[in-house]
Amino acid sequence: MGEKTIQKGTTFSAQETVDKYRAIYYAGASGDFNPIHIDPEFGKMVGLGGVILHGLCAAGFVVKTITDWLGDPGKLKRFKCRFASPVHLDDVITTTGEVIEVKENRANIVLKVSNQNGIDVETNVSAEVEV
Amino acid sequence: MSIDKKFIGKTWPAQSYDVCKEKIKEYAKAIKNPDPHYVDEEFAEKSAYGTIIAPPTFSVVFGAHLIEPIFFDNELNLNLAMLVHGEQEFEFYEVVKAGDTVTTTARISHIENKEKLDVITIELLSKNQQGRDVCKGIYTFVVRK
């Protein structure tokens, strides 16, 4: 794998579609069977308009965007996000990252994570990676 | 009823988790991440890690073994019907590999009582079988009143 140039201003981006059964897959793999994620009727009853995807699954998509860009998952040292708005099935999540600082062997990254309607589903998203 | 701030500092007994490659592959599939470090054994053997490694956020799989008893803690008595996951932070110190045994401890680091909601932050620290820190997961939950 070639050496990647990581400097202030470097950007990267990726998109992920939340397919119809994603929350079921994630519930099974993570053990989080909260009914808001797997039971559409329960989701409607509590005002979510159906099931919502696990925040940590959506965070997994964002982390994938970073680690795909890095080429080595072990280089991710810190990740932080706020779950600002629910992610629904069939949503398309776009993640864009930008390097804001490179200091010694670490780079700080801020990310924008939004759905197909331009709503930021995660906010205050940041990461620190080894360079 | 507000969450009592006296629970700041409360800890839970350590839980051990054996990380296996099949669970890693299952989790990677669930987050739609077919990175060969997680799913391709031949690639993984030739990689710098020498074996299948876990995706960074796999830590929530062993973390769940602590989060669940906290959610159902009688003394803390969280109102789960009103609880949402507000924020998440991870610090990664060492990669988790298939075959590792990870031991995790939990501690309430912060409780804040606001007019319409409470905020509770739980810190999970995980160590591997060599006693080295592998990651810290900082979970912040919001409980509406």
mmCIF file of C-alpha atoms in Angstrom:
data_model
loop_
_atom_site.group_PDB
_atom_site.id
_atom_site.type_symbol
_atom_site.label_atom_id
_atom_site.label_comp_id
_atom_site.label_asym_id
_atom_site.label_seq_id
_atom_site.Cartn_x
_atom_site.Cartn_y
_atom_site.Cartn_z
ATOM 1 C CA MET A 1 0.000 0.000 0.000
ATOM 2 C CA GLY A 2 1.433 3.396 -0.990
ATOM 3 C CA GLU A 3 2.170 6.186 1.448
ATOM 4 C CA LYS A 4 -0.746 8.529 1.876
ATOM 5 C CA THR A 5 -0.299 12.258 2.121
ATOM 6 C CA ILE A 6 -2.129 13.562 5.175
ATOM 7 C CA GLN A 7 -1.859 17.279 5.664
ATOM 8 C CA LYS A 8 -3.993 20.154 6.847
ATOM 9 C CA GLY A 9 -6.867 20.599 4.400
ATOM 10 C CA THR A 10 -6.875 17.004 3.119
ATOM 11 C CA THR A 11 -10.471 15.837 2.640
ATOM 12 C CA PHE A 12 -12.164 12.476 2.070
ATOM 13 C CA SER A 13 -15.742 11.339 1.667
ATOM 14 C CA ALA A 14 -17.969 8.257 1.365
ATOM 15 C CA GLN A 15 -21.630 7.335 1.245
ATOM 16 C CA GLU A 16 -23.607 4.485 2.790
ATOM 17 C CA THR A 17 -27.201 3.417 2.225
ATOM 18 C CA VAL A 18 -29.189 2.129 5.190
ATOM 19 C CA ASP A 19 -30.882 -0.891 3.642
ATOM 20 C CA LYS A 20 -34.227 -2.110 4.947
ATOM 21 C CA TYR A 21 -32.838 -4.849 7.195
ATOM 22 C CA ARG A 22 -29.740 -3.040 8.520
ATOM 23 C CA ALA A 23 -31.079 -2.488 12.044
ATOM 24 C CA ILE A 24 -31.934 -6.201 12.298
ATOM 25 C CA TYR A 25 -28.394 -7.203 11.266
ATOM 26 C CA TYR A 26 -26.942 -4.733 13.746
ATOM 27 C CA ALA A 27 -29.221 -5.851 16.569
ATOM 28 C CA GLY A 28 -28.086 -9.441 16.035
ATOM 29 C CA ALA A 29 -24.382 -8.605 15.880
ATOM 30 C CA SER A 30 -24.356 -6.103 18.746
ATOM 31 C CA GLY A 31 -26.954 -7.650 21.042
ATOM 32 C CA ASP A 32 -28.917 -4.380 21.169
ATOM 33 C CA PHE A 33 -32.525 -5.463 20.640
ATOM 34 C CA ASN A 34 -34.139 -2.255 21.879
ATOM 35 C CA PRO A 35 -37.613 -2.335 20.210
ATOM 36 C CA ILE A 36 -37.100 1.154 18.712
ATOM 37 C CA HIS A 37 -34.604 -0.546 16.357
ATOM 38 C CA ILE A 38 -36.490 -3.691 15.390
ATOM 39 C CA ASP A 39 -40.225 -3.130 15.897
ATOM 40 C CA PRO A 40 -41.802 -0.595 13.474
ATOM 41 C CA GLU A 41 -45.064 -0.478 15.437
ATOM 42 C CA PHE A 42 -43.251 0.310 18.662
ATOM 43 C CA GLY A 43 -41.241 2.980 16.809
ATOM 44 C CA LYS A 44 -44.474 4.578 15.585
ATOM 45 C CA MET A 45 -46.014 4.416 19.039
ATOM 46 C CA VAL A 46 -43.120 6.382 20.565
ATOM 47 C CA GLY A 47 -43.234 8.992 17.808
ATOM 48 C CA LEU A 48 -40.253 7.922 15.709
ATOM 49 C CA GLY A 49 -42.320 7.109 12.639
ATOM 50 C CA GLY A 50 -40.985 3.540 12.473
ATOM 51 C CA VAL A 51 -37.708 1.938 13.459
ATOM 52 C CA ILE A 52 -34.505 3.954 13.693
ATOM 53 C CA LEU A 53 -31.004 2.660 13.102
ATOM 54 C CA HIS A 54 -28.711 2.172 16.101
ATOM 55 C CA GLY A 55 -26.552 5.270 16.560
ATOM 56 C CA LEU A 56 -23.532 3.016 16.929
ATOM 57 C CA CYS A 57 -24.233 1.375 13.560
ATOM 58 C CA ALA A 58 -24.294 4.789 11.892
ATOM 59 C CA ALA A 59 -21.116 5.622 13.828
ATOM 60 C CA GLY A 60 -19.675 2.406 12.389
ATOM 61 C CA PHE A 61 -20.322 3.756 8.871
ATOM 62 C CA VAL A 62 -18.489 6.983 9.762
ATOM 63 C CA VAL A 63 -15.554 5.111 11.274
ATOM 64 C CA LYS A 64 -15.408 2.948 8.112
ATOM 65 C CA THR A 65 -15.068 6.107 6.039
ATOM 66 C CA ILE A 66 -12.055 7.081 8.152
ATOM 67 C CA THR A 67 -10.385 3.657 8.243
ATOM 68 C CA ASP A 68 -10.954 3.036 4.502
ATOM 69 C CA TRP A 69 -9.215 6.350 3.880
ATOM 70 C CA LEU A 70 -6.362 5.431 6.261
ATOM 71 C CA GLY A 71 -5.976 1.903 4.903
ATOM 72 C CA ASP A 72 -5.099 0.663 8.403
ATOM 73 C CA PRO A 73 -7.820 0.500 11.091
ATOM 74 C CA GLY A 74 -5.154 0.497 13.812
ATOM 75 C CA LYS A 75 -4.294 4.102 13.020
ATOM 76 C CA LEU A 76 -7.570 5.428 14.392
ATOM 77 C CA LYS A 77 -6.824 6.641 17.910
ATOM 78 C CA ARG A 78 -9.923 8.583 18.928
ATOM 79 C CA PHE A 79 -13.467 9.080 17.648
ATOM 80 C CA LYS A 80 -16.293 11.192 19.022
ATOM 81 C CA CYS A 81 -19.804 12.054 17.878
ATOM 82 C CA ARG A 82 -23.157 13.341 19.063
ATOM 83 C CA PHE A 83 -26.268 11.512 17.843
ATOM 84 C CA ALA A 84 -28.207 14.570 16.724
ATOM 85 C CA SER A 85 -31.011 13.219 14.567
ATOM 86 C CA PRO A 86 -32.460 9.704 14.035
ATOM 87 C CA VAL A 87 -31.241 7.641 11.083
ATOM 88 C CA HIS A 88 -34.091 5.845 9.329
ATOM 89 C CA LEU A 89 -34.158 2.863 7.014
ATOM 90 C CA ASP A 90 -33.507 3.798 3.359
ATOM 91 C CA ASP A 91 -31.548 6.896 4.436
ATOM 92 C CA VAL A 92 -28.355 7.650 2.548
ATOM 93 C CA ILE A 93 -25.618 8.834 4.891
ATOM 94 C CA THR A 94 -22.782 10.947 3.523
ATOM 95 C CA THR A 95 -19.630 11.419 5.574
ATOM 96 C CA THR A 96 -17.032 14.023 4.700
ATOM 97 C CA GLY A 97 -13.855 14.451 6.729
ATOM 98 C CA GLU A 98 -11.271 17.190 6.746
ATOM 99 C CA VAL A 99 -7.861 17.251 8.381
ATOM 100 C CA ILE A 100 -7.692 20.425 10.460
ATOM 101 C CA GLU A 101 -4.334 19.944 12.133
ATOM 102 C CA VAL A 102 -1.269 17.742 11.881
ATOM 103 C CA LYS A 103 0.998 17.692 14.912
ATOM 104 C CA GLU A 104 3.972 15.326 15.108
ATOM 105 C CA ASN A 105 2.518 11.903 14.270
ATOM 106 C CA ARG A 106 -1.145 12.749 14.915
ATOM 107 C CA ALA A 107 -3.776 14.380 12.722
ATOM 108 C CA ASN A 108 -7.045 15.871 13.964
ATOM 109 C CA ILE A 109 -10.070 15.469 11.748
ATOM 110 C CA VAL A 110 -13.530 16.999 11.812
ATOM 111 C CA LEU A 111 -16.392 15.307 10.009
ATOM 112 C CA LYS A 112 -19.784 16.187 8.639
ATOM 113 C CA VAL A 113 -22.348 13.376 8.643
ATOM 114 C CA SER A 114 -25.634 14.103 6.914
ATOM 115 C CA ASN A 115 -28.587 12.339 5.329
ATOM 116 C CA GLN A 116 -30.122 12.713 1.850
ATOM 117 C CA ASN A 117 -32.152 15.716 3.061
ATOM 118 C CA GLY A 118 -29.070 17.599 4.210
ATOM 119 C CA ILE A 119 -29.812 17.021 7.902
ATOM 120 C CA ASP A 120 -26.756 16.394 10.063
ATOM 121 C CA VAL A 121 -27.554 13.101 11.761
ATOM 122 C CA GLU A 122 -24.374 13.281 13.820
ATOM 123 C CA THR A 123 -22.785 16.504 15.032
ATOM 124 C CA ASN A 124 -19.561 17.397 16.875
ATOM 125 C CA VAL A 125 -17.920 14.547 14.974
ATOM 126 C CA SER A 126 -14.151 14.389 15.335
ATOM 127 C CA ALA A 127 -11.317 11.897 15.158
ATOM 128 C CA GLU A 128 -7.633 11.660 15.822
ATOM 129 C CA VAL A 129 -5.461 9.441 13.656
ATOM 130 C CA GLU A 130 -1.841 8.374 13.506
ATOM 131 C CA VAL A 131 0.061 9.646 10.479
ATOM 132 C CA MET B 1 -37.393 11.671 39.116
ATOM 133 C CA SER B 2 -33.822 12.861 38.639
ATOM 134 C CA ILE B 3 -30.825 10.543 38.636
ATOM 135 C CA ASP B 4 -29.096 11.023 41.987
ATOM 136 C CA LYS B 5 -25.614 12.526 41.639
ATOM 137 C CA LYS B 6 -24.437 10.321 44.501
ATOM 138 C CA PHE B 7 -23.969 7.590 41.859
ATOM 139 C CA ILE B 8 -21.035 9.455 40.257
ATOM 140 C CA GLY B 9 -18.064 7.151 40.752
ATOM 141 C CA LYS B 10 -20.149 3.984 41.050
ATOM 142 C CA THR B 11 -18.390 1.012 39.462
ATOM 143 C CA TRP B 12 -19.490 -2.402 38.240
ATOM 144 C CA PRO B 13 -17.646 -5.744 38.417
ATOM 145 C CA ALA B 14 -15.224 -6.469 35.549
ATOM 146 C CA GLN B 15 -16.499 -8.626 32.692
ATOM 147 C CA SER B 16 -14.273 -10.755 30.473
ATOM 148 C CA TYR B 17 -14.974 -11.407 26.810
ATOM 149 C CA ASP B 18 -13.224 -13.858 24.462
ATOM 150 C CA VAL B 19 -12.861 -12.195 21.064
ATOM 151 C CA CYS B 20 -13.336 -14.695 18.238
ATOM 152 C CA LYS B 21 -12.868 -14.196 14.512
ATOM 153 C CA GLU B 22 -16.356 -15.402 13.617
ATOM 154 C CA LYS B 23 -17.984 -12.753 15.851
ATOM 155 C CA ILE B 24 -15.686 -10.128 14.306
ATOM 156 C CA LYS B 25 -16.803 -11.184 10.805
ATOM 157 C CA GLU B 26 -20.462 -11.063 11.880
ATOM 158 C CA TYR B 27 -20.059 -7.576 13.341
ATOM 159 C CA ALA B 28 -18.148 -6.326 10.277
ATOM 160 C CA LYS B 29 -20.975 -7.603 8.077
ATOM 161 C CA ALA B 30 -23.557 -5.813 10.241
ATOM 162 C CA ILE B 31 -21.785 -2.461 9.849
ATOM 163 C CA LYS B 32 -21.295 -3.135 6.101
ATOM 164 C CA ASN B 33 -17.530 -3.104 6.466
ATOM 165 C CA PRO B 34 -15.805 -5.865 4.481
ATOM 166 C CA ASP B 35 -12.303 -4.491 5.229
ATOM 167 C CA PRO B 36 -9.980 -7.501 4.697
ATOM 168 C CA HIS B 37 -8.363 -6.843 8.104
ATOM 169 C CA TYR B 38 -11.673 -8.072 9.597
ATOM 170 C CA VAL B 39 -12.927 -10.717 7.194
ATOM 171 C CA ASP B 40 -10.108 -12.140 5.045
ATOM 172 C CA GLU B 41 -7.965 -14.584 7.002
ATOM 173 C CA GLU B 42 -5.256 -14.896 4.344
ATOM 174 C CA PHE B 43 -4.911 -11.123 4.075
ATOM 175 C CA ALA B 44 -4.971 -10.774 7.866
ATOM 176 C CA GLU B 45 -2.174 -13.322 8.353
ATOM 177 C CA LYS B 46 0.079 -11.323 6.026
ATOM 178 C CA SER B 47 -0.896 -7.978 7.590
ATOM 179 C CA ALA B 48 1.097 -6.140 10.246
ATOM 180 C CA TYR B 49 -1.225 -7.679 12.861
ATOM 181 C CA GLY B 50 -0.730 -11.302 11.766
ATOM 182 C CA THR B 51 -4.353 -12.253 12.323
ATOM 183 C CA ILE B 52 -7.955 -11.026 12.027
ATOM 184 C CA ILE B 53 -8.467 -7.822 13.997
ATOM 185 C CA ALA B 54 -11.682 -6.267 15.292
ATOM 186 C CA PRO B 55 -13.135 -3.064 13.812
ATOM 187 C CA PRO B 56 -12.586 -0.162 16.235
ATOM 188 C CA THR B 57 -16.254 0.043 17.230
ATOM 189 C CA PHE B 58 -16.343 -3.708 17.980
ATOM 190 C CA SER B 59 -15.578 -2.518 21.518
ATOM 191 C CA VAL B 60 -19.316 -1.922 21.929
ATOM 192 C CA VAL B 61 -19.838 -5.699 21.657
ATOM 193 C CA PHE B 62 -17.819 -6.414 24.793
ATOM 194 C CA GLY B 63 -18.948 -3.075 26.241
ATOM 195 C CA ALA B 64 -22.562 -4.248 26.061
ATOM 196 C CA HIS B 65 -21.784 -6.781 28.788
ATOM 197 C CA LEU B 66 -21.303 -3.810 31.139
ATOM 198 C CA ILE B 67 -23.931 -1.447 29.728
ATOM 199 C CA GLU B 68 -26.714 -3.993 30.192
ATOM 200 C CA PRO B 69 -26.250 -4.475 33.976
ATOM 201 C CA ILE B 70 -26.032 -0.685 34.338
ATOM 202 C CA PHE B 71 -29.293 -0.207 32.430
ATOM 203 C CA PHE B 72 -30.990 -2.748 34.667
ATOM 204 C CA ASP B 73 -29.318 -1.655 37.916
ATOM 205 C CA ASN B 74 -32.056 -1.509 40.583
ATOM 206 C CA GLU B 75 -30.330 1.155 42.644
ATOM 207 C CA LEU B 76 -29.651 3.465 39.671
ATOM 208 C CA ASN B 77 -33.160 2.789 38.316
ATOM 209 C CA LEU B 78 -32.791 4.410 34.871
ATOM 210 C CA ASN B 79 -36.036 5.065 32.997
ATOM 211 C CA LEU B 80 -35.159 3.106 29.852
ATOM 212 C CA ALA B 81 -38.351 4.122 28.032
ATOM 213 C CA MET B 82 -37.082 7.722 28.083
ATOM 214 C CA LEU B 83 -33.408 6.979 27.489
ATOM 215 C CA VAL B 84 -31.556 7.776 24.271
ATOM 216 C CA HIS B 85 -27.901 7.462 23.336
ATOM 217 C CA GLY B 86 -26.722 11.069 23.153
ATOM 218 C CA GLU B 87 -22.994 10.963 22.517
ATOM 219 C CA GLN B 88 -20.221 8.453 22.060
ATOM 220 C CA GLU B 89 -16.489 8.744 22.325
ATOM 221 C CA PHE B 90 -13.779 6.121 21.921
ATOM 222 C CA GLU B 91 -10.080 6.221 22.639
ATOM 223 C CA PHE B 92 -8.136 3.411 20.999
ATOM 224 C CA TYR B 93 -4.811 2.370 22.505
ATOM 225 C CA GLU B 94 -4.130 -1.064 21.037
ATOM 226 C CA VAL B 95 -5.802 -3.091 18.303
ATOM 227 C CA VAL B 96 -8.063 -5.939 19.489
ATOM 228 C CA LYS B 97 -7.220 -9.236 17.769
ATOM 229 C CA ALA B 98 -9.105 -12.482 17.333
ATOM 230 C CA GLY B 99 -8.056 -14.706 20.233
ATOM 231 C CA ASP B 100 -7.717 -11.856 22.732
ATOM 232 C CA THR B 101 -9.488 -11.950 26.078
ATOM 233 C CA VAL B 102 -10.668 -8.472 26.914
ATOM 234 C CA THR B 103 -11.645 -7.445 30.425
ATOM 235 C CA THR B 104 -13.796 -4.357 30.856
ATOM 236 C CA THR B 105 -14.700 -2.273 33.865
ATOM 237 C CA ALA B 106 -17.317 0.480 34.079
ATOM 238 C CA ARG B 107 -17.676 3.641 36.110
ATOM 239 C CA ILE B 108 -20.194 6.476 36.125
ATOM 240 C CA SER B 109 -18.092 9.543 35.422
ATOM 241 C CA HIS B 110 -20.747 12.240 35.189
ATOM 242 C CA ILE B 111 -24.389 12.953 36.025
ATOM 243 C CA GLU B 112 -26.108 16.208 35.221
ATOM 244 C CA ASN B 113 -29.666 17.136 36.206
ATOM 245 C CA LYS B 114 -31.399 19.603 33.886
ATOM 246 C CA GLU B 115 -34.952 20.842 33.959
ATOM 247 C CA LYS B 116 -36.355 18.450 31.385
ATOM 248 C CA LEU B 117 -33.692 15.786 31.219
ATOM 249 C CA ASP B 118 -30.799 14.074 32.955
ATOM 250 C CA VAL B 119 -27.462 13.291 31.388
ATOM 251 C CA ILE B 120 -25.416 10.303 32.519
ATOM 252 C CA THR B 121 -21.931 9.417 31.283
ATOM 253 C CA ILE B 122 -20.430 5.972 31.707
ATOM 254 C CA GLU B 123 -16.762 5.206 31.062
ATOM 255 C CA LEU B 124 -15.718 1.712 30.087
ATOM 256 C CA LEU B 125 -12.054 0.760 30.162
ATOM 257 C CA SER B 126 -10.977 -2.449 28.420
ATOM 258 C CA LYS B 127 -7.682 -4.295 28.856
ATOM 259 C CA ASN B 128 -6.328 -7.315 26.998
ATOM 260 C CA GLN B 129 -4.913 -10.547 28.431
ATOM 261 C CA GLN B 130 -1.501 -8.879 28.761
ATOM 262 C CA GLY B 131 -3.053 -6.253 31.033
ATOM 263 C CA ARG B 132 -2.560 -3.502 28.460
ATOM 264 C CA ASP B 133 -5.278 -0.940 27.830
ATOM 265 C CA VAL B 134 -6.980 -1.515 24.471
ATOM 266 C CA CYS B 135 -9.704 1.107 24.521
ATOM 267 C CA LYS B 136 -11.898 3.421 26.483
ATOM 268 C CA GLY B 137 -15.549 3.882 25.542
ATOM 269 C CA ILE B 138 -17.330 6.940 26.871
ATOM 270 C CA TYR B 139 -21.104 6.537 26.570
ATOM 271 C CA THR B 140 -23.394 9.487 27.236
ATOM 272 C CA PHE B 141 -27.101 8.826 27.631
ATOM 273 C CA VAL B 142 -29.907 11.346 27.899
ATOM 274 C CA VAL B 143 -32.972 10.481 29.967
ATOM 275 C CA ARG B 144 -36.018 12.679 29.420
ATOM 276 C CA LYS B 145 -38.126 13.422 32.512
#
